Amino acid sequence: MSDLDPFRGTPYRDTRQLGAGGMGEVYEVEHEIVGRIMVAKVLRLELAQDAGTADRMRVEAQALAALNHPNILTIHEIGMSEGFHYLATELIVGETLRERIARGALPV
């Protein structure tokens, strides 16, 4: 991503990168105060400079945070550090949709 630490000045410490895509990167992070392991989605720095992209991330977080269902990810925080926008969520351990589809078609 960059030599800058997207979690500097936040309560999060990244433990490992889980993935990356066109919009950003996803990290497993530890909340240093409560010790909880979470996931943080970090918007690429060059995209964070675009107000529209950063605003879409905020709207996504607000929409998800407004929902409460066992099949929907819980949003813990949205923030910014070192110019990076991040979204901290619960960590869900299990099979990804890509892994499941690779095993065959899903039942109707």
JSON list of C-alpha atoms in Angstrom, two decimals:
[
{"chain": "A", "resi": 1, "resn": "MET", "atom": "CA", "xyz": [0.00, 0.00, 0.00]},
{"chain": "A", "resi": 2, "resn": "SER", "atom": "CA", "xyz": [2.52, 2.61, 1.18]},
{"chain": "A", "resi": 3, "resn": "ASP", "atom": "CA", "xyz": [5.17, 3.17, 3.81]},
{"chain": "A", "resi": 4, "resn": "LEU", "atom": "CA", "xyz": [2.59, 5.00, 5.89]},
{"chain": "A", "resi": 5, "resn": "ASP", "atom": "CA", "xyz": [0.83, 3.06, 8.65]},
{"chain": "A", "resi": 6, "resn": "PRO", "atom": "CA", "xyz": [-2.94, 3.29, 8.09]},
{"chain": "A", "resi": 7, "resn": "PHE", "atom": "CA", "xyz": [-3.49, 2.37, 11.76]},
{"chain": "A", "resi": 8, "resn": "ARG", "atom": "CA", "xyz": [-1.13, 4.92, 13.36]},
{"chain": "A", "resi": 9, "resn": "GLY", "atom": "CA", "xyz": [-3.08, 6.95, 15.88]},
{"chain": "A", "resi": 10, "resn": "THR", "atom": "CA", "xyz": [-5.88, 4.37, 16.08]},
{"chain": "A", "resi": 11, "resn": "PRO", "atom": "CA", "xyz": [-6.47, 1.65, 18.67]},
{"chain": "A", "resi": 12, "resn": "TYR", "atom": "CA", "xyz": [-5.76, -1.00, 15.99]},
{"chain": "A", "resi": 13, "resn": "ARG", "atom": "CA", "xyz": [-2.59, -2.95, 15.26]},
{"chain": "A", "resi": 14, "resn": "ASP", "atom": "CA", "xyz": [-2.52, -4.98, 12.05]},
{"chain": "A", "resi": 15, "resn": "THR", "atom": "CA", "xyz": [-1.59, -8.62, 12.51]},
{"chain": "A", "resi": 16, "resn": "ARG", "atom": "CA", "xyz": [-1.77, -9.77, 8.88]},
{"chain": "A", "resi": 17, "resn": "GLN", "atom": "CA", "xyz": [-3.13, -8.85, 5.48]},
{"chain": "A", "resi": 18, "resn": "LEU", "atom": "CA", "xyz": [-6.16, -10.91, 4.45]},
{"chain": "A", "resi": 19, "resn": "GLY", "atom": "CA", "xyz": [-6.65, -9.62, 0.93]},
{"chain": "A", "resi": 20, "resn": "ALA", "atom": "CA", "xyz": [-6.41, -6.78, -1.53]},
{"chain": "A", "resi": 21, "resn": "GLY", "atom": "CA", "xyz": [-8.42, -5.47, -4.42]},
{"chain": "A", "resi": 22, "resn": "GLY", "atom": "CA", "xyz": [-8.89, -2.47, -6.65]},
{"chain": "A", "resi": 23, "resn": "MET", "atom": "CA", "xyz": [-10.37, -0.30, -3.90]},
{"chain": "A", "resi": 24, "resn": "GLY", "atom": "CA", "xyz": [-8.14, -1.20, -0.99]},
{"chain": "A", "resi": 25, "resn": "GLU", "atom": "CA", "xyz": [-6.77, -3.81, 1.34]},
{"chain": "A", "resi": 26, "resn": "VAL", "atom": "CA", "xyz": [-8.23, -5.89, 4.15]},
{"chain": "A", "resi": 27, "resn": "TYR", "atom": "CA", "xyz": [-6.33, -6.62, 7.35]},
{"chain": "A", "resi": 28, "resn": "GLU", "atom": "CA", "xyz": [-6.86, -8.70, 10.43]},
{"chain": "A", "resi": 29, "resn": "VAL", "atom": "CA", "xyz": [-6.31, -6.22, 13.27]},
{"chain": "A", "resi": 30, "resn": "GLU", "atom": "CA", "xyz": [-6.23, -6.34, 17.03]},
{"chain": "A", "resi": 31, "resn": "HIS", "atom": "CA", "xyz": [-7.93, -3.64, 19.06]},
{"chain": "A", "resi": 32, "resn": "GLU", "atom": "CA", "xyz": [-5.07, -2.87, 21.43]},
{"chain": "A", "resi": 33, "resn": "ILE", "atom": "CA", "xyz": [-7.26, -1.68, 24.30]},
{"chain": "A", "resi": 34, "resn": "VAL", "atom": "CA", "xyz": [-9.85, -4.47, 24.44]},
{"chain": "A", "resi": 35, "resn": "GLY", "atom": "CA", "xyz": [-7.76, -7.17, 22.77]},
{"chain": "A", "resi": 36, "resn": "ARG", "atom": "CA", "xyz": [-10.46, -8.09, 20.26]},
{"chain": "A", "resi": 37, "resn": "ILE", "atom": "CA", "xyz": [-9.44, -9.42, 16.85]},
{"chain": "A", "resi": 38, "resn": "MET", "atom": "CA", "xyz": [-11.33, -7.66, 14.05]},
{"chain": "A", "resi": 39, "resn": "VAL", "atom": "CA", "xyz": [-11.06, -6.89, 10.36]},
{"chain": "A", "resi": 40, "resn": "ALA", "atom": "CA", "xyz": [-10.23, -3.50, 8.89]},
{"chain": "A", "resi": 41, "resn": "LYS", "atom": "CA", "xyz": [-10.95, -2.55, 5.29]},
{"chain": "A", "resi": 42, "resn": "VAL", "atom": "CA", "xyz": [-8.59, 0.26, 4.24]},
{"chain": "A", "resi": 43, "resn": "LEU", "atom": "CA", "xyz": [-9.33, 2.43, 1.22]},
{"chain": "A", "resi": 44, "resn": "ARG", "atom": "CA", "xyz": [-6.29, 2.95, -1.03]},
{"chain": "A", "resi": 45, "resn": "LEU", "atom": "CA", "xyz": [-4.65, 6.28, -0.27]},
{"chain": "A", "resi": 46, "resn": "GLU", "atom": "CA", "xyz": [-5.02, 7.56, -3.85]},
{"chain": "A", "resi": 47, "resn": "LEU", "atom": "CA", "xyz": [-8.76, 6.77, -3.74]},
{"chain": "A", "resi": 48, "resn": "ALA", "atom": "CA", "xyz": [-9.16, 8.35, -0.31]},
{"chain": "A", "resi": 49, "resn": "GLN", "atom": "CA", "xyz": [-8.16, 11.68, -1.90]},
{"chain": "A", "resi": 50, "resn": "ASP", "atom": "CA", "xyz": [-11.38, 11.51, -3.96]},
{"chain": "A", "resi": 51, "resn": "ALA", "atom": "CA", "xyz": [-14.21, 12.87, -1.83]},
{"chain": "A", "resi": 52, "resn": "GLY", "atom": "CA", "xyz": [-16.81, 10.83, -3.73]},
{"chain": "A", "resi": 53, "resn": "THR", "atom": "CA", "xyz": [-15.06, 7.51, -3.10]},
{"chain": "A", "resi": 54, "resn": "ALA", "atom": "CA", "xyz": [-14.48, 8.27, 0.57]},
{"chain": "A", "resi": 55, "resn": "ASP", "atom": "CA", "xyz": [-18.13, 9.31, 0.89]},
{"chain": "A", "resi": 56, "resn": "ARG", "atom": "CA", "xyz": [-19.31, 6.03, -0.69]},
{"chain": "A", "resi": 57, "resn": "MET", "atom": "CA", "xyz": [-17.31, 4.12, 1.93]},
{"chain": "A", "resi": 58, "resn": "ARG", "atom": "CA", "xyz": [-18.96, 6.17, 4.68]},
{"chain": "A", "resi": 59, "resn": "VAL", "atom": "CA", "xyz": [-22.43, 5.56, 3.22]},
{"chain": "A", "resi": 60, "resn": "GLU", "atom": "CA", "xyz": [-21.68, 1.81, 2.96]},
{"chain": "A", "resi": 61, "resn": "ALA", "atom": "CA", "xyz": [-20.67, 1.76, 6.64]},
{"chain": "A", "resi": 62, "resn": "GLN", "atom": "CA", "xyz": [-23.77, 3.69, 7.72]},
{"chain": "A", "resi": 63, "resn": "ALA", "atom": "CA", "xyz": [-26.05, 1.38, 5.71]},
{"chain": "A", "resi": 64, "resn": "LEU", "atom": "CA", "xyz": [-24.48, -1.75, 7.21]},
{"chain": "A", "resi": 65, "resn": "ALA", "atom": "CA", "xyz": [-24.49, -0.28, 10.73]},
{"chain": "A", "resi": 66, "resn": "ALA", "atom": "CA", "xyz": [-28.23, 0.41, 10.44]},
{"chain": "A", "resi": 67, "resn": "LEU", "atom": "CA", "xyz": [-28.92, -3.30, 9.92]},
{"chain": "A", "resi": 68, "resn": "ASN", "atom": "CA", "xyz": [-29.01, -5.95, 12.62]},
{"chain": "A", "resi": 69, "resn": "HIS", "atom": "CA", "xyz": [-29.14, -9.55, 11.42]},
{"chain": "A", "resi": 70, "resn": "PRO", "atom": "CA", "xyz": [-27.05, -12.67, 12.12]},
{"chain": "A", "resi": 71, "resn": "ASN", "atom": "CA", "xyz": [-26.11, -12.88, 8.42]},
{"chain": "A", "resi": 72, "resn": "ILE", "atom": "CA", "xyz": [-24.88, -9.29, 8.17]},
{"chain": "A", "resi": 73, "resn": "LEU", "atom": "CA", "xyz": [-21.43, -8.12, 9.23]},
{"chain": "A", "resi": 74, "resn": "THR", "atom": "CA", "xyz": [-21.30, -5.88, 12.32]},
{"chain": "A", "resi": 75, "resn": "ILE", "atom": "CA", "xyz": [-19.59, -2.52, 11.81]},
{"chain": "A", "resi": 76, "resn": "HIS", "atom": "CA", "xyz": [-17.58, -1.37, 14.84]},
{"chain": "A", "resi": 77, "resn": "GLU", "atom": "CA", "xyz": [-16.04, 1.85, 13.57]},
{"chain": "A", "resi": 78, "resn": "ILE", "atom": "CA", "xyz": [-15.27, 4.00, 10.57]},
{"chain": "A", "resi": 79, "resn": "GLY", "atom": "CA", "xyz": [-12.34, 6.35, 10.78]},
{"chain": "A", "resi": 80, "resn": "MET", "atom": "CA", "xyz": [-9.37, 8.00, 9.15]},
{"chain": "A", "resi": 81, "resn": "SER", "atom": "CA", "xyz": [-5.66, 7.96, 10.00]},
{"chain": "A", "resi": 82, "resn": "GLU", "atom": "CA", "xyz": [-2.62, 9.16, 8.03]},
{"chain": "A", "resi": 83, "resn": "GLY", "atom": "CA", "xyz": [-5.03, 10.06, 5.20]},
{"chain": "A", "resi": 84, "resn": "PHE", "atom": "CA", "xyz": [-6.36, 6.48, 5.01]},
{"chain": "A", "resi": 85, "resn": "HIS", "atom": "CA", "xyz": [-10.06, 5.79, 5.48]},
{"chain": "A", "resi": 86, "resn": "TYR", "atom": "CA", "xyz": [-10.79, 2.53, 7.27]},
{"chain": "A", "resi": 87, "resn": "LEU", "atom": "CA", "xyz": [-13.78, 0.49, 8.29]},
{"chain": "A", "resi": 88, "resn": "ALA", "atom": "CA", "xyz": [-13.43, -1.85, 11.31]},
{"chain": "A", "resi": 89, "resn": "THR", "atom": "CA", "xyz": [-15.78, -4.84, 11.41]},
{"chain": "A", "resi": 90, "resn": "GLU", "atom": "CA", "xyz": [-16.22, -8.09, 13.22]},
{"chain": "A", "resi": 91, "resn": "LEU", "atom": "CA", "xyz": [-14.05, -11.00, 12.11]},
{"chain": "A", "resi": 92, "resn": "ILE", "atom": "CA", "xyz": [-16.05, -13.88, 10.68]},
{"chain": "A", "resi": 93, "resn": "VAL", "atom": "CA", "xyz": [-14.15, -17.14, 10.38]},
{"chain": "A", "resi": 94, "resn": "GLY", "atom": "CA", "xyz": [-15.33, -19.65, 7.82]},
{"chain": "A", "resi": 95, "resn": "GLU", "atom": "CA", "xyz": [-15.56, -20.52, 4.19]},
{"chain": "A", "resi": 96, "resn": "THR", "atom": "CA", "xyz": [-15.64, -17.70, 1.66]},
{"chain": "A", "resi": 97, "resn": "LEU", "atom": "CA", "xyz": [-18.30, -17.59, -1.04]},
{"chain": "A", "resi": 98, "resn": "ARG", "atom": "CA", "xyz": [-15.56, -18.17, -3.63]},
{"chain": "A", "resi": 99, "resn": "GLU", "atom": "CA", "xyz": [-14.45, -21.34, -1.78]},
{"chain": "A", "resi": 100, "resn": "ARG", "atom": "CA", "xyz": [-18.03, -22.57, -1.48]},
{"chain": "A", "resi": 101, "resn": "ILE", "atom": "CA", "xyz": [-18.82, -22.03, -5.17]},
{"chain": "A", "resi": 102, "resn": "ALA", "atom": "CA", "xyz": [-15.62, -23.88, -6.13]},
{"chain": "A", "resi": 103, "resn": "ARG", "atom": "CA", "xyz": [-17.11, -26.99, -4.47]},
{"chain": "A", "resi": 104, "resn": "GLY", "atom": "CA", "xyz": [-20.15, -26.88, -6.75]},
{"chain": "A", "resi": 105, "resn": "ALA", "atom": "CA", "xyz": [-23.46, -25.18, -7.33]},
{"chain": "A", "resi": 106, "resn": "LEU", "atom": "CA", "xyz": [-25.43, -23.96, -4.35]},
{"chain": "A", "resi": 107, "resn": "PRO", "atom": "CA", "xyz": [-28.86, -25.46, -3.79]},
{"chain": "A", "resi": 108, "resn": "VAL", "atom": "CA", "xyz": [-31.85, -23.31, -4.61]}
]
